[in-house]
């Protein structure tokens, strides 16, 4: 076997440091797949590779092998996009074996941030609430499903970064009182993490479909999309941190506004659009 299966024992901090210290290729298998018979290809040779599984929301989850150096670069680009540095205290609520959670962990380690990582589990709503209330973080990194469990509680984080999928437009009034700045992030396993990011002030009155806006691509990424709001088209990506060097179809559809910001409507399969 040309790789080692990363132990998911312990905290997110322990997992990411295990990956960073390893010399050999690492494969992260989500717990829900541990008993499954998975078809896993061997990683390419010549570099340290990390195997991460796509979400599998529209079909069978597949393992994506990407260079460790690409994930590190994407973590650095994430820090720039989210304006994170060593002064900030971060709270992360996510899954460390998915690309978002792992890239946030790598970012925190690279930036020398003080941080707490909560591996989210269904039914842990009280833990999430108590943690964000007690810690009062500079940044909260999480996914919309966690935010929805927190809306009706009293808490505050100066900055909130969320990704995985957009929030709903009607969620802005619930989220706005909980922060000063929001970062709407668009990322993908195949891209090695973050693709683009949209920063907005919580006090701003949102425009129609602003919840679908994911801003401009990070450095070294090019997004092609000739869709419109009424006729969305496939989103094509070429990124220096992606698992391959050529332009590829993200399987997402969307459009760009007059300023060149990308709006992501969702997966082609979910919306019923044929390739």
mmCIF file of C-alpha atoms in Angstrom:
data_model
loop_
_atom_site.group_PDB
_atom_site.id
_atom_site.type_symbol
_atom_site.label_atom_id
_atom_site.label_comp_id
_atom_site.label_asym_id
_atom_site.label_seq_id
_atom_site.Cartn_x
_atom_site.Cartn_y
_atom_site.Cartn_z
ATOM 1 C CA UNK A 1 0.000 0.000 0.000
ATOM 2 C CA UNK A 2 1.421 3.367 -1.079
ATOM 3 C CA UNK A 3 -0.322 5.310 1.659
ATOM 4 C CA UNK A 4 -1.198 5.212 5.335
ATOM 5 C CA UNK A 5 -4.748 5.575 6.629
ATOM 6 C CA UNK A 6 -4.721 8.535 8.994
ATOM 7 C CA UNK A 7 -5.966 7.803 12.486
ATOM 8 C CA UNK A 8 -8.998 9.933 13.316
ATOM 9 C CA UNK A 9 -8.599 9.383 17.032
ATOM 10 C CA UNK A 10 -8.371 12.478 19.195
ATOM 11 C CA UNK A 11 -9.114 16.115 18.481
ATOM 12 C CA UNK A 12 -9.001 17.943 15.173
ATOM 13 C CA UNK A 13 -5.773 19.560 16.330
ATOM 14 C CA UNK A 14 -4.205 16.140 16.911
ATOM 15 C CA UNK A 15 -5.373 14.885 13.516
ATOM 16 C CA UNK A 16 -3.970 17.825 11.541
ATOM 17 C CA UNK A 17 -0.639 17.689 13.356
ATOM 18 C CA UNK A 18 -0.465 13.971 12.639
ATOM 19 C CA UNK A 19 -0.924 14.720 8.942
ATOM 20 C CA UNK A 20 1.598 17.552 8.919
ATOM 21 C CA UNK A 21 4.275 15.478 10.657
ATOM 22 C CA UNK A 22 3.858 12.389 8.453
ATOM 23 C CA UNK A 23 6.392 11.570 5.749
ATOM 24 C CA UNK A 24 4.148 9.185 3.798
ATOM 25 C CA UNK A 25 0.927 9.765 1.874
ATOM 26 C CA UNK A 26 -2.143 10.058 4.094
ATOM 27 C CA UNK A 27 -5.715 8.884 3.470
ATOM 28 C CA UNK A 28 -8.590 10.282 5.539
ATOM 29 C CA UNK A 29 -11.593 7.950 5.523
ATOM 30 C CA UNK A 30 -14.764 9.502 6.974
ATOM 31 C CA UNK A 31 -16.169 7.334 9.781
ATOM 32 C CA UNK A 32 -19.385 6.699 7.836
ATOM 33 C CA UNK A 33 -17.330 4.888 5.178
ATOM 34 C CA UNK A 34 -15.165 2.817 7.525
ATOM 35 C CA UNK A 35 -17.263 -0.325 7.039
ATOM 36 C CA UNK A 36 -17.744 0.199 3.301
ATOM 37 C CA UNK A 37 -15.830 -1.450 0.516
ATOM 38 C CA UNK A 38 -14.212 1.529 -1.144
ATOM 39 C CA UNK A 39 -12.414 1.628 -4.440
ATOM 40 C CA UNK A 40 -9.318 3.689 -3.743
ATOM 41 C CA UNK A 41 -6.725 4.318 -6.416
ATOM 42 C CA UNK A 42 -3.063 4.648 -5.521
ATOM 43 C CA UNK A 43 -1.750 8.204 -5.203
ATOM 44 C CA UNK A 44 0.702 9.521 -7.788
ATOM 45 C CA UNK A 45 4.380 9.152 -7.014
ATOM 46 C CA UNK A 46 6.995 11.775 -6.263
ATOM 47 C CA UNK A 47 5.287 13.970 -3.681
ATOM 48 C CA UNK A 48 3.389 13.682 -0.423
ATOM 49 C CA UNK A 49 -0.305 13.281 -1.222
ATOM 50 C CA UNK A 50 -3.440 13.562 0.913
ATOM 51 C CA UNK A 51 -6.521 11.537 0.036
ATOM 52 C CA UNK A 52 -9.821 13.245 0.841
ATOM 53 C CA UNK A 53 -13.319 12.081 -0.013
ATOM 54 C CA UNK A 54 -15.816 14.274 -1.803
ATOM 55 C CA UNK A 55 -19.126 14.769 -0.041
ATOM 56 C CA UNK A 56 -20.991 12.219 -2.127
ATOM 57 C CA UNK A 57 -24.150 14.356 -2.114
ATOM 58 C CA UNK A 58 -24.908 13.570 -5.756
ATOM 59 C CA UNK A 59 -23.553 10.049 -6.057
ATOM 60 C CA UNK A 60 -20.872 7.727 -4.777
ATOM 61 C CA UNK A 61 -18.194 9.578 -2.841
ATOM 62 C CA UNK A 62 -14.796 9.327 -4.458
ATOM 63 C CA UNK A 63 -11.285 9.738 -3.122
ATOM 64 C CA UNK A 64 -9.383 12.735 -4.464
ATOM 65 C CA UNK A 65 -5.597 12.593 -4.131
ATOM 66 C CA UNK A 66 -4.046 16.050 -4.003
ATOM 67 C CA UNK A 67 -0.539 17.185 -3.207
ATOM 68 C CA UNK A 68 0.035 18.115 0.406
ATOM 69 C CA UNK A 69 1.822 21.237 -0.840
ATOM 70 C CA UNK A 70 -1.368 22.252 -2.695
ATOM 71 C CA UNK A 71 -3.408 21.951 0.485
ATOM 72 C CA UNK A 72 -0.828 24.015 2.356
ATOM 73 C CA UNK A 73 -0.911 26.710 -0.334
ATOM 74 C CA UNK A 74 -4.701 26.745 -0.274
ATOM 75 C CA UNK A 75 -4.635 27.159 3.510
ATOM 76 C CA UNK A 76 -2.347 30.174 3.074
ATOM 77 C CA UNK A 77 -4.688 31.628 0.435
ATOM 78 C CA UNK A 78 -7.605 31.023 2.803
ATOM 79 C CA UNK A 79 -5.884 33.052 5.509
ATOM 80 C CA UNK A 80 -5.503 35.922 3.041
ATOM 81 C CA UNK A 81 -9.112 35.708 1.868
ATOM 82 C CA UNK A 82 -10.484 35.592 5.417
ATOM 83 C CA UNK A 83 -7.943 38.141 6.718
ATOM 84 C CA UNK A 84 -6.760 35.802 9.470
ATOM 85 C CA UNK A 85 -3.423 36.193 11.238
ATOM 86 C CA UNK A 86 -1.715 35.202 14.478
ATOM 87 C CA UNK A 87 -3.590 37.832 16.512
ATOM 88 C CA UNK A 88 -6.922 36.088 16.042
ATOM 89 C CA UNK A 89 -8.589 33.459 18.193
ATOM 90 C CA UNK A 90 -10.520 30.984 16.050
ATOM 91 C CA UNK A 91 -13.382 28.631 16.836
ATOM 92 C CA UNK A 92 -14.046 25.969 14.218
ATOM 93 C CA UNK A 93 -17.030 23.630 14.142
ATOM 94 C CA UNK A 94 -16.698 21.174 11.282
ATOM 95 C CA UNK A 95 -15.417 17.722 10.270
ATOM 96 C CA UNK A 96 -11.597 17.441 10.131
ATOM 97 C CA UNK A 97 -11.680 14.728 7.465
ATOM 98 C CA UNK A 98 -13.497 16.947 4.962
ATOM 99 C CA UNK A 99 -11.667 19.543 2.904
ATOM 100 C CA UNK A 100 -13.195 22.576 4.658
ATOM 101 C CA UNK A 101 -12.364 21.430 8.171
ATOM 102 C CA UNK A 102 -8.898 20.240 7.202
ATOM 103 C CA UNK A 103 -8.021 23.424 5.310
ATOM 104 C CA UNK A 104 -9.180 25.570 8.247
ATOM 105 C CA UNK A 105 -7.029 23.500 10.609
ATOM 106 C CA UNK A 106 -4.012 23.829 8.315
ATOM 107 C CA UNK A 107 -4.622 27.578 8.095
ATOM 108 C CA UNK A 108 -4.729 27.943 11.881
ATOM 109 C CA UNK A 109 -1.530 25.942 12.295
ATOM 110 C CA UNK A 110 0.305 27.880 9.571
ATOM 111 C CA UNK A 111 -0.797 31.251 10.959
ATOM 112 C CA UNK A 112 0.109 30.278 14.547
ATOM 113 C CA UNK A 113 -3.395 31.140 15.680
ATOM 114 C CA UNK A 114 -4.834 30.122 19.001
ATOM 115 C CA UNK A 115 -7.847 28.004 18.122
ATOM 116 C CA UNK A 116 -10.400 25.457 19.267
ATOM 117 C CA UNK A 117 -11.787 22.826 16.898
ATOM 118 C CA UNK A 118 -15.084 21.059 17.608
ATOM 119 C CA UNK A 119 -15.735 17.942 15.524
ATOM 120 C CA UNK A 120 -19.442 18.293 14.881
ATOM 121 C CA UNK A 121 -21.767 15.420 15.696
ATOM 122 C CA UNK A 122 -25.509 15.256 15.263
ATOM 123 C CA UNK A 123 -27.295 16.158 18.471
ATOM 124 C CA UNK A 124 -24.457 18.249 19.952
ATOM 125 C CA UNK A 125 -26.359 21.543 19.680
ATOM 126 C CA UNK A 126 -25.938 22.358 23.355
ATOM 127 C CA UNK A 127 -22.161 21.879 23.116
ATOM 128 C CA UNK A 128 -21.941 24.171 20.090
ATOM 129 C CA UNK A 129 -23.953 26.873 21.812
ATOM 130 C CA UNK A 130 -22.069 26.657 25.098
ATOM 131 C CA UNK A 131 -18.705 26.720 23.339
ATOM 132 C CA UNK A 132 -19.340 29.820 21.224
ATOM 133 C CA UNK A 133 -20.880 31.605 24.227
ATOM 134 C CA UNK A 134 -17.953 30.776 26.500
ATOM 135 C CA UNK A 135 -15.147 31.500 24.039
ATOM 136 C CA UNK A 136 -16.385 34.681 22.317
ATOM 137 C CA UNK A 137 -14.066 34.035 19.313
ATOM 138 C CA UNK A 138 -12.700 36.546 16.846
ATOM 139 C CA UNK A 139 -13.731 34.111 14.099
ATOM 140 C CA UNK A 140 -16.263 31.314 13.885
ATOM 141 C CA UNK A 141 -15.678 28.864 11.023
ATOM 142 C CA UNK A 142 -18.535 26.463 10.370
ATOM 143 C CA UNK A 143 -21.256 25.264 7.990
ATOM 144 C CA UNK A 144 -24.850 26.516 7.641
ATOM 145 C CA UNK A 145 -26.313 23.451 9.388
ATOM 146 C CA UNK A 146 -24.450 24.392 12.576
ATOM 147 C CA UNK A 147 -25.391 28.056 12.275
ATOM 148 C CA UNK A 148 -29.059 27.107 12.057
ATOM 149 C CA UNK A 149 -28.813 25.331 15.391
ATOM 150 C CA UNK A 150 -27.389 28.510 16.937
ATOM 151 C CA UNK A 151 -29.662 31.240 15.553
ATOM 152 C CA UNK A 152 -32.090 31.295 18.471
ATOM 153 C CA UNK A 153 -29.360 31.455 21.134
ATOM 154 C CA UNK A 154 -27.471 34.483 22.483
ATOM 155 C CA UNK A 155 -23.882 34.611 21.213
ATOM 156 C CA UNK A 156 -21.526 36.739 19.139
ATOM 157 C CA UNK A 157 -18.439 36.245 16.970
ATOM 158 C CA UNK A 158 -16.764 39.195 15.311
ATOM 159 C CA UNK A 159 -16.390 37.337 12.022
ATOM 160 C CA UNK A 160 -18.222 34.297 10.684
ATOM 161 C CA UNK A 161 -16.894 32.171 7.834
ATOM 162 C CA UNK A 162 -19.216 29.566 6.377
ATOM 163 C CA UNK A 163 -19.065 27.279 3.388
ATOM 164 C CA UNK A 164 -20.160 23.934 2.051
ATOM 165 C CA UNK A 165 -23.316 25.469 0.588
ATOM 166 C CA UNK A 166 -24.976 28.898 0.789
ATOM 167 C CA UNK A 167 -27.285 30.047 3.549
ATOM 168 C CA UNK A 168 -30.855 30.854 2.551
ATOM 169 C CA UNK A 169 -31.711 34.483 1.870
ATOM 170 C CA UNK A 170 -34.172 34.582 4.760
ATOM 171 C CA UNK A 171 -31.378 33.615 7.168
ATOM 172 C CA UNK A 172 -29.625 36.974 6.923
ATOM 173 C CA UNK A 173 -31.811 38.612 9.627
ATOM 174 C CA UNK A 174 -31.020 35.724 11.970
ATOM 175 C CA UNK A 175 -27.271 35.702 11.295
ATOM 176 C CA UNK A 176 -26.612 39.442 11.019
ATOM 177 C CA UNK A 177 -26.939 40.216 14.776
ATOM 178 C CA UNK A 178 -24.375 37.492 15.570
ATOM 179 C CA UNK A 179 -21.377 39.072 13.825
ATOM 180 C CA UNK A 180 -19.885 42.167 12.269
ATOM 181 C CA UNK A 181 -18.505 40.534 9.101
ATOM 182 C CA UNK A 182 -19.530 37.469 7.094
ATOM 183 C CA UNK A 183 -17.346 35.571 4.656
ATOM 184 C CA UNK A 184 -19.337 33.452 2.211
ATOM 185 C CA UNK A 185 -16.872 30.829 1.041
ATOM 186 C CA UNK A 186 -16.985 28.553 -1.990
ATOM 187 C CA UNK A 187 -14.696 25.537 -1.934
ATOM 188 C CA UNK A 188 -14.360 22.004 -3.240
ATOM 189 C CA UNK A 189 -12.373 18.858 -2.523
ATOM 190 C CA UNK A 190 -11.060 18.776 -6.086
ATOM 191 C CA UNK A 191 -9.826 22.366 -5.757
ATOM 192 C CA UNK A 192 -7.808 21.618 -2.634
ATOM 193 C CA UNK A 193 -10.089 23.841 -0.554
ATOM 194 C CA UNK A 194 -11.159 27.432 -1.100
ATOM 195 C CA UNK A 195 -12.064 28.641 -4.601
ATOM 196 C CA UNK A 196 -13.545 32.072 -3.947
ATOM 197 C CA UNK A 197 -14.849 34.245 -1.127
ATOM 198 C CA UNK A 198 -17.336 37.072 -0.675
ATOM 199 C CA UNK A 199 -16.985 39.440 2.298
ATOM 200 C CA UNK A 200 -19.998 41.405 3.495
ATOM 201 C CA UNK A 201 -20.883 43.583 6.492
ATOM 202 C CA UNK A 202 -23.674 42.201 8.632
ATOM 203 C CA UNK A 203 -25.383 45.591 8.755
ATOM 204 C CA UNK A 204 -25.726 45.773 4.974
ATOM 205 C CA UNK A 205 -29.218 45.258 3.576
ATOM 206 C CA UNK A 206 -28.830 42.216 1.310
ATOM 207 C CA UNK A 207 -29.675 42.448 -2.347
ATOM 208 C CA UNK A 208 -31.649 39.689 -4.097
ATOM 209 C CA UNK A 209 -29.631 36.455 -4.426
ATOM 210 C CA UNK A 210 -26.718 37.936 -2.455
ATOM 211 C CA UNK A 211 -26.683 34.749 -0.384
ATOM 212 C CA UNK A 212 -25.548 32.917 -3.536
ATOM 213 C CA UNK A 213 -22.633 35.295 -4.095
ATOM 214 C CA UNK A 214 -19.154 33.896 -3.502
ATOM 215 C CA UNK A 215 -17.117 36.826 -4.704
ATOM 216 C CA UNK A 216 -13.892 36.642 -6.652
ATOM 217 C CA UNK A 217 -11.566 33.649 -7.017
ATOM 218 C CA UNK A 218 -8.527 33.367 -4.798
ATOM 219 C CA UNK A 219 -5.070 34.000 -6.207
ATOM 220 C CA UNK A 220 -4.056 31.438 -8.823
ATOM 221 C CA UNK A 221 -7.634 30.383 -9.617
ATOM 222 C CA UNK A 222 -9.613 31.162 -12.766
ATOM 223 C CA UNK A 223 -13.381 30.687 -12.948
ATOM 224 C CA UNK A 224 -15.129 30.431 -16.311
ATOM 225 C CA UNK A 225 -18.913 30.661 -16.478
ATOM 226 C CA UNK A 226 -21.056 32.190 -19.211
ATOM 227 C CA UNK A 227 -24.377 31.788 -17.433
ATOM 228 C CA UNK A 228 -26.865 34.435 -16.376
ATOM 229 C CA UNK A 229 -29.186 34.658 -13.377
ATOM 230 C CA UNK A 230 -32.043 33.391 -15.542
ATOM 231 C CA UNK A 231 -29.952 30.853 -17.437
ATOM 232 C CA UNK A 232 -27.143 29.489 -15.198
ATOM 233 C CA UNK A 233 -24.341 27.512 -16.787
ATOM 234 C CA UNK A 234 -21.576 25.121 -15.654
ATOM 235 C CA UNK A 235 -18.786 26.596 -13.552
ATOM 236 C CA UNK A 236 -15.356 25.677 -14.887
ATOM 237 C CA UNK A 237 -12.266 26.041 -12.740
ATOM 238 C CA UNK A 238 -8.529 26.075 -13.151
ATOM 239 C CA UNK A 239 -6.612 26.446 -9.895
ATOM 240 C CA UNK A 240 -3.015 26.151 -8.818
ATOM 241 C CA UNK A 241 -4.151 24.134 -5.799
ATOM 242 C CA UNK A 242 -6.481 21.716 -7.636
ATOM 243 C CA UNK A 243 -5.860 18.004 -7.992
ATOM 244 C CA UNK A 244 -5.072 18.458 -11.681
ATOM 245 C CA UNK A 245 -3.505 21.264 -13.670
ATOM 246 C CA UNK A 246 -6.125 21.597 -16.394
ATOM 247 C CA UNK A 247 -9.498 23.321 -16.378
ATOM 248 C CA UNK A 248 -12.239 21.053 -15.080
ATOM 249 C CA UNK A 249 -16.015 21.123 -14.664
ATOM 250 C CA UNK A 250 -16.885 21.662 -10.995
ATOM 251 C CA UNK A 251 -20.357 20.102 -11.538
ATOM 252 C CA UNK A 252 -21.781 23.326 -10.081
ATOM 253 C CA UNK A 253 -23.833 25.812 -12.063
ATOM 254 C CA UNK A 254 -24.076 29.560 -11.673
ATOM 255 C CA UNK A 255 -23.311 32.889 -13.265
ATOM 256 C CA UNK A 256 -21.163 36.011 -12.876
ATOM 257 C CA UNK A 257 -22.496 39.481 -12.166
ATOM 258 C CA UNK A 258 -21.393 42.664 -13.940
ATOM 259 C CA UNK A 259 -18.399 42.966 -11.597
ATOM 260 C CA UNK A 260 -17.226 39.411 -12.244
ATOM 261 C CA UNK A 261 -18.288 37.878 -8.927
ATOM 262 C CA UNK A 262 -19.418 34.265 -9.073
ATOM 263 C CA UNK A 263 -22.880 33.173 -7.924
ATOM 264 C CA UNK A 264 -23.259 29.451 -7.210
ATOM 265 C CA UNK A 265 -26.750 27.967 -7.486
ATOM 266 C CA UNK A 266 -25.808 24.378 -6.659
ATOM 267 C CA UNK A 267 -24.945 21.035 -8.205
ATOM 268 C CA UNK A 268 -26.108 20.287 -11.720
ATOM 269 C CA UNK A 269 -27.543 16.947 -10.630
ATOM 270 C CA UNK A 270 -29.540 18.517 -7.796
ATOM 271 C CA UNK A 271 -31.032 21.180 -10.043
ATOM 272 C CA UNK A 272 -31.709 18.712 -12.843
ATOM 273 C CA UNK A 273 -29.424 20.225 -15.459
ATOM 274 C CA UNK A 274 -27.783 17.881 -17.911
ATOM 275 C CA UNK A 275 -24.100 18.207 -18.821
#
